[in-house]
PDB file of N, CA, C and O in Angstrom:
ATOM      1  N   UNK A 277      55.134 -22.414 -82.638  1.00  0.00           N
ATOM      2  CA  UNK A 277      54.761 -23.769 -82.973  1.00  0.00           C
ATOM      3  C   UNK A 277      53.265 -23.782 -83.305  1.00  0.00           C
ATOM      4  O   UNK A 277      52.455 -23.334 -82.509  1.00  0.00           O
ATOM      5  N   UNK A 278      52.869 -24.282 -84.463  1.00  0.00           N
ATOM      6  CA  UNK A 278      51.461 -24.314 -84.819  1.00  0.00           C
ATOM      7  C   UNK A 278      50.671 -25.221 -83.891  1.00  0.00           C
ATOM      8  O   UNK A 278      51.159 -26.243 -83.441  1.00  0.00           O
ATOM      9  N   UNK A 279      49.439 -24.845 -83.608  1.00  0.00           N
ATOM     10  CA  UNK A 279      48.545 -25.644 -82.787  1.00  0.00           C
ATOM     11  C   UNK A 279      47.648 -26.458 -83.706  1.00  0.00           C
ATOM     12  O   UNK A 279      46.814 -25.903 -84.420  1.00  0.00           O
ATOM     13  N   UNK A 280      47.768 -27.799 -83.727  1.00  0.00           N
ATOM     14  CA  UNK A 280      47.001 -28.621 -84.652  1.00  0.00           C
ATOM     15  C   UNK A 280      45.494 -28.462 -84.495  1.00  0.00           C
ATOM     16  O   UNK A 280      44.738 -28.692 -85.431  1.00  0.00           O
ATOM     17  N   UNK A 281      45.041 -28.054 -83.328  1.00  0.00           N
ATOM     18  CA  UNK A 281      43.607 -27.872 -83.113  1.00  0.00           C
ATOM     19  C   UNK A 281      43.043 -26.735 -83.959  1.00  0.00           C
ATOM     20  O   UNK A 281      41.866 -26.691 -84.248  1.00  0.00           O
ATOM     21  N   UNK A 282      43.913 -25.818 -84.385  1.00  0.00           N
ATOM     22  CA  UNK A 282      43.467 -24.682 -85.186  1.00  0.00           C
ATOM     23  C   UNK A 282      43.165 -25.079 -86.623  1.00  0.00           C
ATOM     24  O   UNK A 282      42.507 -24.351 -87.336  1.00  0.00           O
ATOM     25  N   UNK A 283      43.653 -26.225 -87.055  1.00  0.00           N
ATOM     26  CA  UNK A 283      43.546 -26.602 -88.450  1.00  0.00           C
ATOM     27  C   UNK A 283      42.498 -27.679 -88.640  1.00  0.00           C
ATOM     28  O   UNK A 283      42.407 -28.623 -87.879  1.00  0.00           O
ATOM     29  N   UNK A 284      41.718 -27.535 -89.698  1.00  0.00           N
ATOM     30  CA  UNK A 284      40.702 -28.522 -90.029  1.00  0.00           C
ATOM     31  C   UNK A 284      41.157 -29.416 -91.158  1.00  0.00           C
ATOM     32  O   UNK A 284      42.212 -29.217 -91.754  1.00  0.00           O
ATOM     33  N   UNK A 285      40.344 -30.413 -91.451  1.00  0.00           N
ATOM     34  CA  UNK A 285      40.693 -31.357 -92.503  1.00  0.00           C
ATOM     35  C   UNK A 285      40.668 -30.743 -93.891  1.00  0.00           C
ATOM     36  O   UNK A 285      41.290 -31.256 -94.804  1.00  0.00           O
ATOM     37  N   UNK A 286      39.929 -29.650 -94.051  1.00  0.00           N
ATOM     38  CA  UNK A 286      39.802 -29.059 -95.380  1.00  0.00           C
ATOM     39  C   UNK A 286      40.738 -27.874 -95.595  1.00  0.00           C
ATOM     40  O   UNK A 286      40.642 -27.176 -96.587  1.00  0.00           O
ATOM     41  N   UNK A 287      41.663 -27.663 -94.666  1.00  0.00           N
ATOM     42  CA  UNK A 287      42.615 -26.574 -94.821  1.00  0.00           C
ATOM     43  C   UNK A 287      43.597 -26.878 -95.941  1.00  0.00           C
ATOM     44  O   UNK A 287      43.916 -28.021 -96.228  1.00  0.00           O
ATOM     45  N   UNK A 288      44.056 -25.825 -96.547  1.00  0.00           N
ATOM     46  CA  UNK A 288      45.075 -25.915 -97.589  1.00  0.00           C
ATOM     47  C   UNK A 288      46.324 -25.202 -97.080  1.00  0.00           C
ATOM     48  O   UNK A 288      46.272 -24.435 -96.132  1.00  0.00           O
ATOM     49  N   UNK A 289      47.407 -25.449 -97.754  1.00  0.00           N
ATOM     50  CA  UNK A 289      48.672 -24.800 -97.421  1.00  0.00           C
ATOM     51  C   UNK A 289      49.182 -24.076 -98.651  1.00  0.00           C
ATOM     52  O   UNK A 289      49.129 -24.604 -99.758  1.00  0.00           O
ATOM     53  N   UNK A 290      49.663 -22.860 -98.443  1.00  0.00           N
ATOM     54  CA  UNK A 290      50.371 -22.176 -99.508  1.00  0.00           C
ATOM     55  C   UNK A 290      51.846 -22.498 -99.282  1.00  0.00           C
ATOM     56  O   UNK A 290      52.349 -22.421 -98.163  1.00  0.00           O
ATOM     57  N   UNK A 291      52.508 -22.935-100.343  1.00  0.00           N
ATOM     58  CA  UNK A 291      53.898 -23.358-100.259  1.00  0.00           C
ATOM     59  C   UNK A 291      54.735 -22.412-101.109  1.00  0.00           C
ATOM     60  O   UNK A 291      54.439 -22.176-102.285  1.00  0.00           O
ATOM     61  N   UNK A 292      55.771 -21.872-100.492  1.00  0.00           N
ATOM     62  CA  UNK A 292      56.693 -20.967-101.163  1.00  0.00           C
ATOM     63  C   UNK A 292      58.042 -21.657-101.243  1.00  0.00           C
ATOM     64  O   UNK A 292      58.541 -22.199-100.247  1.00  0.00           O
ATOM     65  N   UNK A 293      58.616 -21.642-102.442  1.00  0.00           N
ATOM     66  CA  UNK A 293      59.855 -22.369-102.684  1.00  0.00           C
ATOM     67  C   UNK A 293      60.741 -21.548-103.611  1.00  0.00           C
ATOM     68  O   UNK A 293      60.248 -20.830-104.486  1.00  0.00           O
ATOM     69  N   UNK A 294      62.032 -21.667-103.437  1.00  0.00           N
ATOM     70  CA  UNK A 294      62.998 -20.939-104.251  1.00  0.00           C
ATOM     71  C   UNK A 294      62.698 -21.110-105.737  1.00  0.00           C
ATOM     72  O   UNK A 294      62.538 -22.225-106.219  1.00  0.00           O
ATOM     73  N   UNK A 295      62.615 -19.982-106.457  1.00  0.00           N
ATOM     74  CA  UNK A 295      62.440 -19.960-107.916  1.00  0.00           C
ATOM     75  C   UNK A 295      61.218 -20.723-108.426  1.00  0.00           C
ATOM     76  O   UNK A 295      61.230 -21.227-109.540  1.00  0.00           O
ATOM     77  N   UNK A 296      60.176 -20.826-107.597  1.00  0.00           N
ATOM     78  CA  UNK A 296      58.944 -21.506-107.994  1.00  0.00           C
ATOM     79  C   UNK A 296      57.756 -20.600-107.684  1.00  0.00           C
ATOM     80  O   UNK A 296      57.780 -19.842-106.721  1.00  0.00           O
ATOM     81  N   UNK A 297      56.688 -20.689-108.491  1.00  0.00           N
ATOM     82  CA  UNK A 297      55.481 -19.936-108.139  1.00  0.00           C
ATOM     83  C   UNK A 297      54.839 -20.554-106.899  1.00  0.00           C
ATOM     84  O   UNK A 297      55.061 -21.741-106.601  1.00  0.00           O
ATOM     85  N   UNK A 298      54.066 -19.760-106.169  1.00  0.00           N
ATOM     86  CA  UNK A 298      53.392 -20.307-104.996  1.00  0.00           C
ATOM     87  C   UNK A 298      52.464 -21.437-105.408  1.00  0.00           C
ATOM     88  O   UNK A 298      51.896 -21.431-106.503  1.00  0.00           O
ATOM     89  N   UNK A 299      52.333 -22.418-104.526  1.00  0.00           N
ATOM     90  CA  UNK A 299      51.471 -23.568-104.776  1.00  0.00           C
ATOM     91  C   UNK A 299      50.486 -23.690-103.630  1.00  0.00           C
ATOM     92  O   UNK A 299      50.819 -23.382-102.484  1.00  0.00           O
ATOM     93  N   UNK A 300      49.287 -24.177-103.918  1.00  0.00           N
ATOM     94  CA  UNK A 300      48.324 -24.509-102.882  1.00  0.00           C
ATOM     95  C   UNK A 300      48.232 -26.021-102.815  1.00  0.00           C
ATOM     96  O   UNK A 300      47.937 -26.675-103.816  1.00  0.00           O
ATOM     97  N   UNK A 301      48.514 -26.576-101.627  1.00  0.00           N
ATOM     98  CA  UNK A 301      48.539 -28.018-101.448  1.00  0.00           C
ATOM     99  C   UNK A 301      47.640 -28.437-100.293  1.00  0.00           C
ATOM    100  O   UNK A 301      47.478 -27.693 -99.321  1.00  0.00           O
ATOM    101  N   UNK A 302      47.082 -29.638-100.393  1.00  0.00           N
ATOM    102  CA  UNK A 302      46.356 -30.223 -99.273  1.00  0.00           C
ATOM    103  C   UNK A 302      47.372 -30.686 -98.243  1.00  0.00           C
ATOM    104  O   UNK A 302      48.582 -30.746 -98.514  1.00  0.00           O
ATOM    105  N   UNK A 303      46.899 -31.084 -97.071  1.00  0.00           N
ATOM    106  CA  UNK A 303      47.801 -31.584 -96.033  1.00  0.00           C
ATOM    107  C   UNK A 303      48.557 -32.814 -96.534  1.00  0.00           C
ATOM    108  O   UNK A 303      49.764 -32.949 -96.302  1.00  0.00           O
ATOM    109  N   UNK A 304      47.880 -33.717 -97.240  1.00  0.00           N
ATOM    110  CA  UNK A 304      48.529 -34.923 -97.771  1.00  0.00           C
ATOM    111  C   UNK A 304      49.582 -34.558 -98.821  1.00  0.00           C
ATOM    112  O   UNK A 304      50.671 -35.155 -98.847  1.00  0.00           O
ATOM    113  N   UNK A 305      49.273 -33.586 -99.660  1.00  0.00           N
ATOM    114  CA  UNK A 305      50.239 -33.155-100.678  1.00  0.00           C
ATOM    115  C   UNK A 305      51.444 -32.481-100.038  1.00  0.00           C
ATOM    116  O   UNK A 305      52.580 -32.662-100.495  1.00  0.00           O
ATOM    117  N   UNK A 306      51.211 -31.708 -98.971  1.00  0.00           N
ATOM    118  CA  UNK A 306      52.319 -31.077 -98.253  1.00  0.00           C
ATOM    119  C   UNK A 306      53.225 -32.144 -97.652  1.00  0.00           C
ATOM    120  O   UNK A 306      54.452 -32.053 -97.765  1.00  0.00           O
ATOM    121  N   UNK A 307      52.633 -33.163 -97.034  1.00  0.00           N
ATOM    122  CA  UNK A 307      53.451 -34.232 -96.463  1.00  0.00           C
ATOM    123  C   UNK A 307      54.280 -34.923 -97.539  1.00  0.00           C
ATOM    124  O   UNK A 307      55.457 -35.218 -97.325  1.00  0.00           O
ATOM    125  N   UNK A 308      53.687 -35.173 -98.686  1.00  0.00           N
ATOM    126  CA  UNK A 308      54.424 -35.809 -99.789  1.00  0.00           C
ATOM    127  C   UNK A 308      55.577 -34.924-100.237  1.00  0.00           C
ATOM    128  O   UNK A 308      56.682 -35.413-100.501  1.00  0.00           O
ATOM    129  N   UNK A 309      55.333 -33.612-100.316  1.00  0.00           N
ATOM    130  CA  UNK A 309      56.388 -32.675-100.725  1.00  0.00           C
ATOM    131  C   UNK A 309      57.520 -32.676 -99.694  1.00  0.00           C
ATOM    132  O   UNK A 309      58.692 -32.722-100.055  1.00  0.00           O
ATOM    133  N   UNK A 310      57.159 -32.614 -98.410  1.00  0.00           N
ATOM    134  CA  UNK A 310      58.169 -32.613 -97.357  1.00  0.00           C
ATOM    135  C   UNK A 310      58.972 -33.916 -97.372  1.00  0.00           C
ATOM    136  O   UNK A 310      60.193 -33.905 -97.203  1.00  0.00           O
ATOM    137  N   UNK A 311      58.293 -35.041 -97.577  1.00  0.00           N
ATOM    138  CA  UNK A 311      59.001 -36.322 -97.656  1.00  0.00           C
ATOM    139  C   UNK A 311      59.999 -36.318 -98.809  1.00  0.00           C
ATOM    140  O   UNK A 311      61.128 -36.786 -98.666  1.00  0.00           O
ATOM    141  N   UNK A 312      59.577 -35.776 -99.936  1.00  0.00           N
ATOM    142  CA  UNK A 312      60.457 -35.719-101.106  1.00  0.00           C
ATOM    143  C   UNK A 312      61.695 -34.873-100.816  1.00  0.00           C
ATOM    144  O   UNK A 312      62.822 -35.274-101.118  1.00  0.00           O
ATOM    145  N   UNK A 313      61.485 -33.718-100.226  1.00  0.00           N
ATOM    146  CA  UNK A 313      62.601 -32.827 -99.917  1.00  0.00           C
ATOM    147  C   UNK A 313      63.500 -33.438 -98.845  1.00  0.00           C
ATOM    148  O   UNK A 313      64.726 -33.431 -98.965  1.00  0.00           O
ATOM    149  N   UNK A 314      62.889 -34.009 -97.800  1.00  0.00           N
ATOM    150  CA  UNK A 314      63.678 -34.591 -96.718  1.00  0.00           C
ATOM    151  C   UNK A 314      64.496 -35.792 -97.192  1.00  0.00           C
ATOM    152  O   UNK A 314      65.571 -36.053 -96.653  1.00  0.00           O
ATOM    153  N   UNK A 315      64.008 -36.496 -98.197  1.00  0.00           N
ATOM    154  CA  UNK A 315      64.753 -37.656 -98.696  1.00  0.00           C
ATOM    155  C   UNK A 315      66.099 -37.246 -99.284  1.00  0.00           C
ATOM    156  O   UNK A 315      67.024 -38.049 -99.331  1.00  0.00           O
ATOM    157  N   UNK A 316      66.221 -36.000 -99.716  1.00  0.00           N
ATOM    158  CA  UNK A 316      67.483 -35.515-100.271  1.00  0.00           C
ATOM    159  C   UNK A 316      68.306 -34.737 -99.242  1.00  0.00           C
ATOM    160  O   UNK A 316      69.420 -34.320 -99.548  1.00  0.00           O
ATOM    161  N   UNK A 317      67.759 -34.556 -98.039  1.00  0.00           N
ATOM    162  CA  UNK A 317      68.423 -33.745 -97.012  1.00  0.00           C
ATOM    163  C   UNK A 317      68.868 -34.553 -95.797  1.00  0.00           C
ATOM    164  O   UNK A 317      69.210 -33.974 -94.771  1.00  0.00           O
ATOM    165  N   UNK A 318      68.872 -35.869 -95.880  1.00  0.00           N
ATOM    166  CA  UNK A 318      69.151 -36.699 -94.709  1.00  0.00           C
ATOM    167  C   UNK A 318      70.528 -36.446 -94.103  1.00  0.00           C
ATOM    168  O   UNK A 318      70.718 -36.611 -92.904  1.00  0.00           O
ATOM    169  N   UNK A 319      71.487 -36.038 -94.876  1.00  0.00           N
ATOM    170  CA  UNK A 319      72.832 -35.768 -94.356  1.00  0.00           C
ATOM    171  C   UNK A 319      72.919 -34.421 -93.650  1.00  0.00           C
ATOM    172  O   UNK A 319      73.887 -34.162 -92.933  1.00  0.00           O
ATOM    173  N   UNK A 320      71.896 -33.569 -93.823  1.00  0.00           N
ATOM    174  CA  UNK A 320      71.935 -32.212 -93.269  1.00  0.00           C
ATOM    175  C   UNK A 320      70.587 -31.835 -92.665  1.00  0.00           C
ATOM    176  O   UNK A 320      70.027 -30.797 -92.972  1.00  0.00           O
ATOM    177  N   UNK A 321      70.066 -32.703 -91.787  1.00  0.00           N
ATOM    178  CA  UNK A 321      68.760 -32.465 -91.173  1.00  0.00           C
ATOM    179  C   UNK A 321      68.842 -31.435 -90.051  1.00  0.00           C
ATOM    180  O   UNK A 321      69.855 -31.360 -89.353  1.00  0.00           O
ATOM    181  N   UNK A 322      67.769 -30.668 -89.851  1.00  0.00           N
ATOM    182  CA  UNK A 322      67.709 -29.805 -88.666  1.00  0.00           C
ATOM    183  C   UNK A 322      67.811 -30.674 -87.402  1.00  0.00           C
ATOM    184  O   UNK A 322      67.408 -31.845 -87.406  1.00  0.00           O
ATOM    185  N   UNK A 323      68.306 -30.114 -86.351  1.00  0.00           N
ATOM    186  CA  UNK A 323      68.568 -30.867 -85.127  1.00  0.00           C
ATOM    187  C   UNK A 323      67.320 -31.562 -84.586  1.00  0.00           C
ATOM    188  O   UNK A 323      67.394 -32.692 -84.122  1.00  0.00           O
ATOM    189  N   UNK A 324      66.154 -30.915 -84.652  1.00  0.00           N
ATOM    190  CA  UNK A 324      64.949 -31.524 -84.096  1.00  0.00           C
ATOM    191  C   UNK A 324      64.460 -32.730 -84.902  1.00  0.00           C
ATOM    192  O   UNK A 324      63.639 -33.502 -84.419  1.00  0.00           O
ATOM    193  N   UNK A 325      64.971 -32.928 -86.107  1.00  0.00           N
ATOM    194  CA  UNK A 325      64.580 -34.083 -86.915  1.00  0.00           C
ATOM    195  C   UNK A 325      65.592 -35.215 -86.862  1.00  0.00           C
ATOM    196  O   UNK A 325      65.286 -36.346 -87.268  1.00  0.00           O
ATOM    197  N   UNK A 326      66.778 -34.953 -86.359  1.00  0.00           N
ATOM    198  CA  UNK A 326      67.847 -35.943 -86.391  1.00  0.00           C
ATOM    199  C   UNK A 326      67.549 -37.195 -85.581  1.00  0.00           C
ATOM    200  O   UNK A 326      68.028 -38.272 -85.909  1.00  0.00           O
ATOM    201  N   UNK A 327      66.752 -37.084 -84.530  1.00  0.00           N
ATOM    202  CA  UNK A 327      66.446 -38.236 -83.682  1.00  0.00           C
ATOM    203  C   UNK A 327      65.144 -38.923 -84.065  1.00  0.00           C
ATOM    204  O   UNK A 327      64.698 -39.823 -83.358  1.00  0.00           O
ATOM    205  N   UNK A 328      64.542 -38.508 -85.156  1.00  0.00           N
ATOM    206  CA  UNK A 328      63.296 -39.125 -85.615  1.00  0.00           C
ATOM    207  C   UNK A 328      63.640 -40.061 -86.765  1.00  0.00           C
ATOM    208  O   UNK A 328      64.204 -39.633 -87.773  1.00  0.00           O
ATOM    209  N   UNK A 329      63.306 -41.322 -86.597  1.00  0.00           N
ATOM    210  CA  UNK A 329      63.637 -42.276 -87.657  1.00  0.00           C
ATOM    211  C   UNK A 329      62.510 -42.332 -88.670  1.00  0.00           C
ATOM    212  O   UNK A 329      61.336 -42.243 -88.322  1.00  0.00           O
ATOM    213  N   UNK A 330      62.863 -42.426 -89.914  1.00  0.00           N
ATOM    214  CA  UNK A 330      61.891 -42.530 -90.991  1.00  0.00           C
ATOM    215  C   UNK A 330      61.522 -41.173 -91.563  1.00  0.00           C
ATOM    216  O   UNK A 330      61.185 -40.237 -90.823  1.00  0.00           O
ATOM    217  N   UNK A 331      61.594 -41.087 -92.863  1.00  0.00           N
ATOM    218  CA  UNK A 331      61.299 -39.826 -93.549  1.00  0.00           C
ATOM    219  C   UNK A 331      59.848 -39.412 -93.353  1.00  0.00           C
ATOM    220  O   UNK A 331      59.546 -38.240 -93.154  1.00  0.00           O
ATOM    221  N   UNK A 332      58.938 -40.374 -93.368  1.00  0.00           N
ATOM    222  CA  UNK A 332      57.520 -40.070 -93.178  1.00  0.00           C
ATOM    223  C   UNK A 332      57.270 -39.440 -91.808  1.00  0.00           C
ATOM    224  O   UNK A 332      56.540 -38.445 -91.695  1.00  0.00           O
ATOM    225  N   UNK A 333      57.887 -40.005 -90.777  1.00  0.00           N
ATOM    226  CA  UNK A 333      57.721 -39.454 -89.428  1.00  0.00           C
ATOM    227  C   UNK A 333      58.381 -38.085 -89.309  1.00  0.00           C
ATOM    228  O   UNK A 333      57.870 -37.203 -88.625  1.00  0.00           O
ATOM    229  N   UNK A 334      59.511 -37.911 -89.963  1.00  0.00           N
ATOM    230  CA  UNK A 334      60.169 -36.601 -89.968  1.00  0.00           C
ATOM    231  C   UNK A 334      59.266 -35.560 -90.619  1.00  0.00           C
ATOM    232  O   UNK A 334      59.137 -34.441 -90.120  1.00  0.00           O
ATOM    233  N   UNK A 335      58.651 -35.906 -91.740  1.00  0.00           N
ATOM    234  CA  UNK A 335      57.773 -34.981 -92.458  1.00  0.00           C
ATOM    235  C   UNK A 335      56.561 -34.612 -91.604  1.00  0.00           C
ATOM    236  O   UNK A 335      56.169 -33.442 -91.542  1.00  0.00           O
ATOM    237  N   UNK A 336      55.963 -35.589 -90.936  1.00  0.00           N
ATOM    238  CA  UNK A 336      54.805 -35.320 -90.071  1.00  0.00           C
ATOM    239  C   UNK A 336      55.199 -34.377 -88.938  1.00  0.00           C
ATOM    240  O   UNK A 336      54.463 -33.443 -88.626  1.00  0.00           O
ATOM    241  N   UNK A 337      56.347 -34.638 -88.328  1.00  0.00           N
ATOM    242  CA  UNK A 337      56.812 -33.777 -87.238  1.00  0.00           C
ATOM    243  C   UNK A 337      57.054 -32.353 -87.743  1.00  0.00           C
ATOM    244  O   UNK A 337      56.623 -31.384 -87.117  1.00  0.00           O
ATOM    245  N   UNK A 338      57.719 -32.246 -88.874  1.00  0.00           N
ATOM    246  CA  UNK A 338      58.028 -30.930 -89.432  1.00  0.00           C
ATOM    247  C   UNK A 338      56.756 -30.176 -89.791  1.00  0.00           C
ATOM    248  O   UNK A 338      56.620 -28.988 -89.494  1.00  0.00           O
ATOM    249  N   UNK A 339      55.794 -30.848 -90.410  1.00  0.00           N
ATOM    250  CA  UNK A 339      54.543 -30.199 -90.811  1.00  0.00           C
ATOM    251  C   UNK A 339      53.750 -29.709 -89.595  1.00  0.00           C
ATOM    252  O   UNK A 339      53.100 -28.668 -89.660  1.00  0.00           O
ATOM    253  N   UNK A 340      53.825 -30.437 -88.483  1.00  0.00           N
ATOM    254  CA  UNK A 340      53.033 -30.066 -87.314  1.00  0.00           C
ATOM    255  C   UNK A 340      53.745 -29.111 -86.373  1.00  0.00           C
ATOM    256  O   UNK A 340      53.113 -28.529 -85.497  1.00  0.00           O
ATOM    257  N   UNK A 341      55.045 -28.920 -86.550  1.00  0.00           N
ATOM    258  CA  UNK A 341      55.774 -28.060 -85.613  1.00  0.00           C
ATOM    259  C   UNK A 341      56.478 -26.882 -86.263  1.00  0.00           C
ATOM    260  O   UNK A 341      57.032 -26.046 -85.560  1.00  0.00           O
ATOM    261  N   UNK A 342      56.493 -26.818 -87.570  1.00  0.00           N
ATOM    262  CA  UNK A 342      57.235 -25.749 -88.235  1.00  0.00           C
ATOM    263  C   UNK A 342      56.500 -25.180 -89.425  1.00  0.00           C
ATOM    264  O   UNK A 342      55.393 -25.591 -89.749  1.00  0.00           O
ATOM    265  N   UNK A 343      57.127 -24.229 -90.060  1.00  0.00           N
ATOM    266  CA  UNK A 343      56.566 -23.656 -91.285  1.00  0.00           C
ATOM    267  C   UNK A 343      57.683 -23.306 -92.271  1.00  0.00           C
ATOM    268  O   UNK A 343      57.445 -22.616 -93.253  1.00  0.00           O
ATOM    269  N   UNK A 344      58.885 -23.809 -91.983  1.00  0.00           N
ATOM    270  CA  UNK A 344      60.014 -23.486 -92.857  1.00  0.00           C
ATOM    271  C   UNK A 344      61.078 -24.570 -92.730  1.00  0.00           C
ATOM    272  O   UNK A 344      61.281 -25.146 -91.665  1.00  0.00           O
ATOM    273  N   UNK A 345      61.736 -24.845 -93.852  1.00  0.00           N
ATOM    274  CA  UNK A 345      62.862 -25.772 -93.857  1.00  0.00           C
ATOM    275  C   UNK A 345      64.022 -25.082 -94.544  1.00  0.00           C
ATOM    276  O   UNK A 345      63.898 -24.633 -95.686  1.00  0.00           O
ATOM    277  N   UNK A 346      65.129 -24.972 -93.833  1.00  0.00           N
ATOM    278  CA  UNK A 346      66.329 -24.356 -94.386  1.00  0.00           C
ATOM    279  C   UNK A 346      66.991 -25.347 -95.327  1.00  0.00           C
ATOM    280  O   UNK A 346      67.374 -26.444 -94.933  1.00  0.00           O
ATOM    281  N   UNK A 347      67.111 -24.973 -96.579  1.00  0.00           N
ATOM    282  CA  UNK A 347      67.692 -25.843 -97.588  1.00  0.00           C
ATOM    283  C   UNK A 347      69.098 -25.418 -97.990  1.00  0.00           C
ATOM    284  O   UNK A 347      69.645 -25.932 -98.954  1.00  0.00           O
ATOM    285  N   UNK A 348      69.662 -24.466 -97.270  1.00  0.00           N
ATOM    286  CA  UNK A 348      71.008 -24.003 -97.585  1.00  0.00           C
ATOM    287  C   UNK A 348      70.990 -22.558 -98.042  1.00  0.00           C
ATOM    288  O   UNK A 348      69.936 -21.933 -98.152  1.00  0.00           O
ATOM    289  N   UNK A 349      72.159 -22.016 -98.342  1.00  0.00           N
ATOM    290  CA  UNK A 349      72.266 -20.604 -98.740  1.00  0.00           C
ATOM    291  C   UNK A 349      71.415 -20.286 -99.977  1.00  0.00           C
ATOM    292  O   UNK A 349      71.526 -20.953-101.003  1.00  0.00           O
ATOM    293  N   UNK A 350      70.545 -19.305 -99.831  1.00  0.00           N
ATOM    294  CA  UNK A 350      69.732 -18.849-100.951  1.00  0.00           C
ATOM    295  C   UNK A 350      68.589 -19.761-101.326  1.00  0.00           C
ATOM    296  O   UNK A 350      67.904 -19.523-102.311  1.00  0.00           O
ATOM    297  N   UNK A 351      68.360 -20.816-100.576  1.00  0.00           N
ATOM    298  CA  UNK A 351      67.289 -21.771-100.863  1.00  0.00           C
ATOM    299  C   UNK A 351      66.307 -21.789 -99.695  1.00  0.00           C
ATOM    300  O   UNK A 351      66.714 -21.713 -98.547  1.00  0.00           O
ATOM    301  N   UNK A 352      65.019 -21.933 -99.994  1.00  0.00           N
ATOM    302  CA  UNK A 352      64.041 -21.981 -98.913  1.00  0.00           C
ATOM    303  C   UNK A 352      62.826 -22.798 -99.316  1.00  0.00           C
ATOM    304  O   UNK A 352      62.531 -22.987-100.494  1.00  0.00           O
ATOM    305  N   UNK A 353      62.136 -23.288 -98.305  1.00  0.00           N
ATOM    306  CA  UNK A 353      60.841 -23.941 -98.448  1.00  0.00           C
ATOM    307  C   UNK A 353      60.020 -23.511 -97.242  1.00  0.00           C
ATOM    308  O   UNK A 353      60.420 -23.738 -96.099  1.00  0.00           O
ATOM    309  N   UNK A 354      58.900 -22.842 -97.507  1.00  0.00           N
ATOM    310  CA  UNK A 354      58.019 -22.360 -96.447  1.00  0.00           C
ATOM    311  C   UNK A 354      56.598 -22.786 -96.761  1.00  0.00           C
ATOM    312  O   UNK A 354      56.227 -22.897 -97.926  1.00  0.00           O
ATOM    313  N   UNK A 355      55.793 -23.013 -95.714  1.00  0.00           N
ATOM    314  CA  UNK A 355      54.391 -23.372 -95.911  1.00  0.00           C
ATOM    315  C   UNK A 355      53.558 -22.738 -94.803  1.00  0.00           C
ATOM    316  O   UNK A 355      53.993 -22.607 -93.670  1.00  0.00           O
ATOM    317  N   UNK A 356      52.370 -22.315 -95.187  1.00  0.00           N
ATOM    318  CA  UNK A 356      51.459 -21.635 -94.278  1.00  0.00           C
ATOM    319  C   UNK A 356      50.053 -22.154 -94.528  1.00  0.00           C
ATOM    320  O   UNK A 356      49.636 -22.284 -95.676  1.00  0.00           O
ATOM    321  N   UNK A 357      49.330 -22.427 -93.464  1.00  0.00           N
ATOM    322  CA  UNK A 357      47.957 -22.889 -93.608  1.00  0.00           C
ATOM    323  C   UNK A 357      47.080 -21.726 -94.064  1.00  0.00           C
ATOM    324  O   UNK A 357      47.263 -20.584 -93.641  1.00  0.00           O
ATOM    325  N   UNK A 358      46.163 -22.003 -94.975  1.00  0.00           N
ATOM    326  CA  UNK A 358      45.211 -21.006 -95.448  1.00  0.00           C
ATOM    327  C   UNK A 358      43.838 -21.668 -95.533  1.00  0.00           C
ATOM    328  O   UNK A 358      43.728 -22.884 -95.699  1.00  0.00           O
ATOM    329  N   UNK A 359      42.821 -20.866 -95.408  1.00  0.00           N
ATOM    330  CA  UNK A 359      41.456 -21.359 -95.578  1.00  0.00           C
ATOM    331  C   UNK A 359      40.892 -20.702 -96.823  1.00  0.00           C
ATOM    332  O   UNK A 359      40.840 -19.484 -96.918  1.00  0.00           O
ATOM    333  N   UNK A 360      40.494 -21.506 -97.762  1.00  0.00           N
ATOM    334  CA  UNK A 360      39.931 -21.002 -98.996  1.00  0.00           C
ATOM    335  C   UNK A 360      38.425 -20.914 -98.866  1.00  0.00           C
ATOM    336  O   UNK A 360      37.787 -21.785 -98.271  1.00  0.00           O
ATOM    337  N   UNK A 361      37.860 -19.857 -99.418  1.00  0.00           N
ATOM    338  CA  UNK A 361      36.403 -19.703 -99.379  1.00  0.00           C
ATOM    339  C   UNK A 361      35.776 -20.729-100.279  1.00  0.00           C
ATOM    340  O   UNK A 361      36.271 -21.037-101.350  1.00  0.00           O
ATOM    341  N   UNK A 362      34.635 -21.239 -99.838  1.00  0.00           N
ATOM    342  CA  UNK A 362      33.915 -22.248-100.630  1.00  0.00           C
ATOM    343  C   UNK A 362      32.776 -21.618-101.379  1.00  0.00           C
ATOM    344  O   UNK A 362      32.231 -20.655-101.060  1.00  0.00           O
TER     345      UNK A 362
END
């Protein structure tokens, strides 16, 4: 489980997705991406998200406690915090 204290406001996330090039997203962009994906997965949510109401709250929980979302056979969405040099 990621420790939120380890991450700063200027951290970026590298996002890996089936058949897509890697993307670098801000925390806000990652949340928007997770919300978009979760909006299409409501019928098949991971167990830890099933008791959380609201897609926005589900996305926040997922971003702070995980780094992967199972999207079904052969499909994946993963994200990892990275620090870019300034």
